[in-house]
Amino acid sequence: MKWYNKAIYSLVNSILPVVVKRQMMGIGRATLPNNANPWGIFNWLPKKHQQAHNIDLTKLQSYTAEELLELLISVHPDVSYALYTYLRMGDTELTFTAKKPNGNADKSGQLVLDELKAMLNTPLPSPGYQHGRSLEKLDTIQRMVIMVRGACAGEVVLNERCNDVVDIVPVDPALIWFRREPDTNRLTPW
């Protein structure tokens, strides 16, 4: 399509009412959100950041605190730099030490911890795609979630026989629901 065809198409598309466009396109799903920029000013940004630049600032009061913080991390340079600096400064080597209940070093427990650490740093035997897997990456993700959400959570993935740890997966703490136990009045994840 030539540049002038694209310009005419964009002009006509911006003038036509939504009802007419829907009738012309037929039933289906729009690939762009309703608040997308029709002139394509921010098309060079990733889709998450394009949508952030099209938000109506007068409607920010309808967003939750979590949504506002994620938005600020995406579009505000000071907030994203603060998160980057926090992650960089806290990037220290992970150490694991097994101790007995009395505080003395536990040699057999240390061997188990070292085996677990080596296993979690080793890629899974899979012919297909798998995400990067290491305790350092998990640590970085959890520190970022602590900064953004105020808490972190993880789920231990067991093997088929449920007798060995296969992986530890980070979980967004905002997605965890709690219920109060009636007899103990204690909050438990649900």
mmCIF file of C-alpha atoms in Angstrom:
data_model
loop_
_atom_site.group_PDB
_atom_site.id
_atom_site.type_symbol
_atom_site.label_atom_id
_atom_site.label_comp_id
_atom_site.label_asym_id
_atom_site.label_seq_id
_atom_site.Cartn_x
_atom_site.Cartn_y
_atom_site.Cartn_z
ATOM 1 C CA MET A 1 0.000 0.000 0.000
ATOM 2 C CA LYS A 2 1.394 3.401 -1.003
ATOM 3 C CA TRP A 3 1.871 6.165 1.555
ATOM 4 C CA TYR A 4 -1.001 8.249 0.207
ATOM 5 C CA ASN A 5 -3.342 5.228 0.332
ATOM 6 C CA LYS A 6 -2.421 4.765 3.970
ATOM 7 C CA ALA A 7 -2.997 8.471 4.665
ATOM 8 C CA ILE A 8 -6.438 8.422 2.987
ATOM 9 C CA TYR A 9 -7.344 5.206 4.798
ATOM 10 C CA SER A 10 -6.298 6.688 8.169
ATOM 11 C CA LEU A 11 -8.237 9.892 7.503
ATOM 12 C CA VAL A 12 -11.416 8.082 6.456
ATOM 13 C CA ASN A 13 -11.040 5.620 9.323
ATOM 14 C CA SER A 14 -10.782 8.454 11.859
ATOM 15 C CA ILE A 15 -13.832 10.263 10.428
ATOM 16 C CA LEU A 16 -16.224 7.319 10.083
ATOM 17 C CA PRO A 17 -18.401 6.619 13.114
ATOM 18 C CA VAL A 18 -17.740 3.451 15.077
ATOM 19 C CA VAL A 19 -21.091 1.947 14.065
ATOM 20 C CA VAL A 20 -20.256 2.227 10.359
ATOM 21 C CA LYS A 21 -16.781 0.745 10.900
ATOM 22 C CA ARG A 22 -18.269 -2.222 12.748
ATOM 23 C CA GLN A 23 -20.778 -2.821 9.948
ATOM 24 C CA MET A 24 -18.000 -2.674 7.364
ATOM 25 C CA MET A 25 -15.715 -5.013 9.307
ATOM 26 C CA GLY A 26 -18.406 -7.483 10.314
ATOM 27 C CA ILE A 27 -18.497 -9.391 13.570
ATOM 28 C CA GLY A 28 -15.123 -10.014 15.122
ATOM 29 C CA ARG A 29 -12.581 -8.903 17.643
ATOM 30 C CA ALA A 30 -10.702 -5.627 17.315
ATOM 31 C CA THR A 31 -6.955 -6.079 17.594
ATOM 32 C CA LEU A 32 -6.375 -2.625 19.095
ATOM 33 C CA PRO A 33 -7.962 -1.344 22.281
ATOM 34 C CA ASN A 34 -10.720 1.256 21.957
ATOM 35 C CA ASN A 35 -8.449 3.959 23.363
ATOM 36 C CA ALA A 36 -5.662 3.296 20.827
ATOM 37 C CA ASN A 37 -4.090 6.277 19.152
ATOM 38 C CA PRO A 38 -5.442 6.387 15.549
ATOM 39 C CA TRP A 39 -2.521 8.522 14.322
ATOM 40 C CA GLY A 40 0.099 5.999 15.486
ATOM 41 C CA ILE A 41 2.245 8.454 17.425
ATOM 42 C CA PHE A 42 3.495 5.862 19.925
ATOM 43 C CA ASN A 43 3.588 2.830 17.596
ATOM 44 C CA TRP A 44 7.328 2.379 18.175
ATOM 45 C CA LEU A 45 6.682 1.554 21.861
ATOM 46 C CA PRO A 46 5.787 -1.953 23.079
ATOM 47 C CA LYS A 47 2.018 -2.482 23.258
ATOM 48 C CA LYS A 48 1.935 -2.192 27.069
ATOM 49 C CA HIS A 49 3.556 1.251 26.910
ATOM 50 C CA GLN A 50 1.437 2.397 23.924
ATOM 51 C CA GLN A 51 -1.700 1.867 25.984
ATOM 52 C CA ALA A 52 -0.170 3.714 28.927
ATOM 53 C CA HIS A 53 0.275 6.849 26.801
ATOM 54 C CA ASN A 54 -3.367 6.765 25.711
ATOM 55 C CA ILE A 55 -4.839 6.782 29.231
ATOM 56 C CA ASP A 56 -7.186 9.636 30.051
ATOM 57 C CA LEU A 57 -5.508 11.402 32.978
ATOM 58 C CA THR A 58 -8.861 12.619 34.304
ATOM 59 C CA LYS A 59 -9.885 9.016 34.951
ATOM 60 C CA LEU A 60 -6.862 7.990 37.071
ATOM 61 C CA GLN A 61 -8.998 7.971 40.209
ATOM 62 C CA SER A 62 -10.762 4.851 38.910
ATOM 63 C CA TYR A 63 -7.495 2.874 38.872
ATOM 64 C CA THR A 64 -6.350 0.755 41.798
ATOM 65 C CA ALA A 65 -3.067 1.518 43.532
ATOM 66 C CA GLU A 66 -1.466 -1.551 41.921
ATOM 67 C CA GLU A 67 -2.513 -0.432 38.432
ATOM 68 C CA LEU A 68 -1.217 3.085 39.050
ATOM 69 C CA LEU A 69 2.142 1.803 40.287
ATOM 70 C CA GLU A 70 2.553 -0.490 37.268
ATOM 71 C CA LEU A 71 1.629 2.434 35.028
ATOM 72 C CA LEU A 72 4.202 4.690 36.693
ATOM 73 C CA ILE A 73 6.916 2.035 36.351
ATOM 74 C CA SER A 74 6.145 1.817 32.636
ATOM 75 C CA VAL A 75 5.951 5.518 31.773
ATOM 76 C CA HIS A 76 7.705 7.591 34.439
ATOM 77 C CA PRO A 77 11.519 7.656 34.183
ATOM 78 C CA ASP A 78 12.138 8.403 37.878
ATOM 79 C CA VAL A 79 9.999 5.501 39.065
ATOM 80 C CA SER A 80 11.487 3.021 36.593
ATOM 81 C CA TYR A 81 15.013 4.188 37.503
ATOM 82 C CA ALA A 82 14.247 3.808 41.224
ATOM 83 C CA LEU A 83 13.109 0.211 40.643
ATOM 84 C CA TYR A 84 16.174 -0.509 38.486
ATOM 85 C CA THR A 85 18.508 0.949 41.139
ATOM 86 C CA TYR A 86 16.822 -1.053 43.900
ATOM 87 C CA LEU A 87 17.203 -4.274 41.909
ATOM 88 C CA ARG A 88 20.832 -3.519 40.988
ATOM 89 C CA MET A 89 21.895 -2.574 44.526
ATOM 90 C CA GLY A 90 20.247 -5.631 46.034
ATOM 91 C CA ASP A 91 21.821 -8.025 43.559
ATOM 92 C CA THR A 92 24.085 -9.910 45.953
ATOM 93 C CA GLU A 93 25.141 -13.525 45.858
ATOM 94 C CA LEU A 94 22.682 -15.980 47.376
ATOM 95 C CA THR A 95 24.016 -18.073 50.241
ATOM 96 C CA PHE A 96 22.261 -20.920 52.009
ATOM 97 C CA THR A 97 23.318 -22.198 55.431
ATOM 98 C CA ALA A 98 21.747 -25.173 57.187
ATOM 99 C CA LYS A 99 21.650 -24.960 60.960
ATOM 100 C CA LYS A 100 20.387 -27.170 63.716
ATOM 101 C CA PRO A 101 17.689 -25.882 66.100
ATOM 102 C CA ASN A 102 20.405 -24.963 68.599
ATOM 103 C CA GLY A 103 22.173 -22.704 66.022
ATOM 104 C CA ASN A 104 25.126 -24.971 65.169
ATOM 105 C CA ALA A 105 26.003 -25.837 61.556
ATOM 106 C CA ASP A 106 24.260 -28.911 60.154
ATOM 107 C CA LYS A 107 26.522 -30.742 57.664
ATOM 108 C CA SER A 108 23.905 -33.205 56.376
ATOM 109 C CA GLY A 109 21.360 -30.380 55.988
ATOM 110 C CA GLN A 110 23.956 -28.323 54.116
ATOM 111 C CA LEU A 111 24.459 -31.196 51.639
ATOM 112 C CA VAL A 112 20.702 -31.319 51.009
ATOM 113 C CA LEU A 113 20.592 -27.534 50.523
ATOM 114 C CA ASP A 114 23.528 -27.636 48.103
ATOM 115 C CA GLU A 115 21.847 -30.412 46.070
ATOM 116 C CA LEU A 116 18.590 -28.468 45.984
ATOM 117 C CA LYS A 117 20.393 -25.291 44.882
ATOM 118 C CA ALA A 118 22.249 -27.168 42.114
ATOM 119 C CA MET A 119 19.023 -28.815 40.942
ATOM 120 C CA LEU A 120 17.119 -25.501 40.813
ATOM 121 C CA ASN A 121 19.955 -23.879 38.819
ATOM 122 C CA THR A 122 19.961 -26.720 36.240
ATOM 123 C CA PRO A 123 17.635 -26.446 33.203
ATOM 124 C CA LEU A 124 14.783 -28.930 33.002
ATOM 125 C CA PRO A 125 15.223 -31.828 30.549
ATOM 126 C CA SER A 126 12.825 -30.557 27.877
ATOM 127 C CA PRO A 127 13.118 -30.503 24.078
ATOM 128 C CA GLY A 128 10.955 -27.371 23.796
ATOM 129 C CA TYR A 129 11.136 -23.801 25.007
ATOM 130 C CA GLN A 130 11.542 -23.142 28.700
ATOM 131 C CA HIS A 131 12.003 -19.950 30.622
ATOM 132 C CA GLY A 132 15.376 -19.102 32.122
ATOM 133 C CA ARG A 133 15.701 -20.951 35.369
ATOM 134 C CA SER A 134 18.025 -20.039 38.197
ATOM 135 C CA LEU A 135 17.732 -18.973 41.789
ATOM 136 C CA GLU A 136 19.274 -15.606 40.916
ATOM 137 C CA LYS A 137 16.467 -14.895 38.435
ATOM 138 C CA LEU A 138 13.867 -16.019 40.965
ATOM 139 C CA ASP A 139 15.482 -13.731 43.548
ATOM 140 C CA THR A 140 15.367 -10.761 41.148
ATOM 141 C CA ILE A 141 11.708 -11.402 40.308
ATOM 142 C CA GLN A 142 10.771 -11.729 43.979
ATOM 143 C CA ARG A 143 12.619 -8.507 44.910
ATOM 144 C CA MET A 144 10.831 -6.675 42.095
ATOM 145 C CA VAL A 145 7.457 -7.988 43.276
ATOM 146 C CA ILE A 146 8.295 -6.919 46.839
ATOM 147 C CA MET A 147 9.000 -3.397 45.620
ATOM 148 C CA VAL A 148 5.875 -3.201 43.445
ATOM 149 C CA ARG A 149 3.368 -5.229 45.488
ATOM 150 C CA GLY A 150 4.814 -4.990 48.992
ATOM 151 C CA ALA A 151 5.032 -8.777 49.363
ATOM 152 C CA CYS A 152 6.180 -11.814 47.433
ATOM 153 C CA ALA A 153 4.973 -15.378 47.143
ATOM 154 C CA GLY A 154 6.116 -18.549 45.481
ATOM 155 C CA GLU A 155 4.825 -21.994 44.728
ATOM 156 C CA VAL A 156 6.892 -25.154 44.945
ATOM 157 C CA VAL A 157 6.333 -27.479 41.988
ATOM 158 C CA LEU A 158 6.727 -31.159 42.837
ATOM 159 C CA ASN A 159 7.385 -34.112 40.537
ATOM 160 C CA GLU A 160 4.674 -36.635 39.565
ATOM 161 C CA ARG A 161 5.238 -38.721 42.706
ATOM 162 C CA CYS A 162 5.280 -35.598 44.919
ATOM 163 C CA ASN A 163 8.546 -36.638 46.566
ATOM 164 C CA ASP A 164 10.982 -34.135 45.023
ATOM 165 C CA VAL A 165 11.061 -30.426 44.170
ATOM 166 C CA VAL A 166 11.133 -29.658 40.436
ATOM 167 C CA ASP A 167 10.858 -25.870 40.441
ATOM 168 C CA ILE A 168 9.884 -22.796 42.423
ATOM 169 C CA VAL A 169 7.517 -20.462 40.583
ATOM 170 C CA PRO A 170 6.876 -16.839 41.616
ATOM 171 C CA VAL A 171 3.235 -15.984 42.296
ATOM 172 C CA ASP A 172 1.744 -12.493 42.272
ATOM 173 C CA PRO A 173 0.588 -11.926 45.879
ATOM 174 C CA ALA A 174 -2.308 -9.777 44.647
ATOM 175 C CA LEU A 175 -3.830 -12.940 43.182
ATOM 176 C CA ILE A 176 -3.878 -14.862 46.469
ATOM 177 C CA TRP A 177 -7.174 -14.942 48.335
ATOM 178 C CA PHE A 178 -7.282 -15.514 52.061
ATOM 179 C CA ARG A 179 -10.045 -16.862 54.242
ATOM 180 C CA ARG A 180 -10.385 -16.762 57.983
ATOM 181 C CA GLU A 181 -10.510 -20.127 59.752
ATOM 182 C CA PRO A 182 -13.637 -20.147 61.922
ATOM 183 C CA ASP A 183 -12.152 -22.020 64.886
ATOM 184 C CA THR A 184 -8.712 -20.314 65.092
ATOM 185 C CA ASN A 185 -9.581 -16.944 63.473
ATOM 186 C CA ARG A 186 -6.358 -17.307 61.449
ATOM 187 C CA LEU A 187 -5.955 -16.187 57.822
ATOM 188 C CA THR A 188 -4.947 -18.978 55.441
ATOM 189 C CA PRO A 189 -4.342 -18.844 51.672
ATOM 190 C CA TRP A 190 -7.279 -20.165 49.697
#
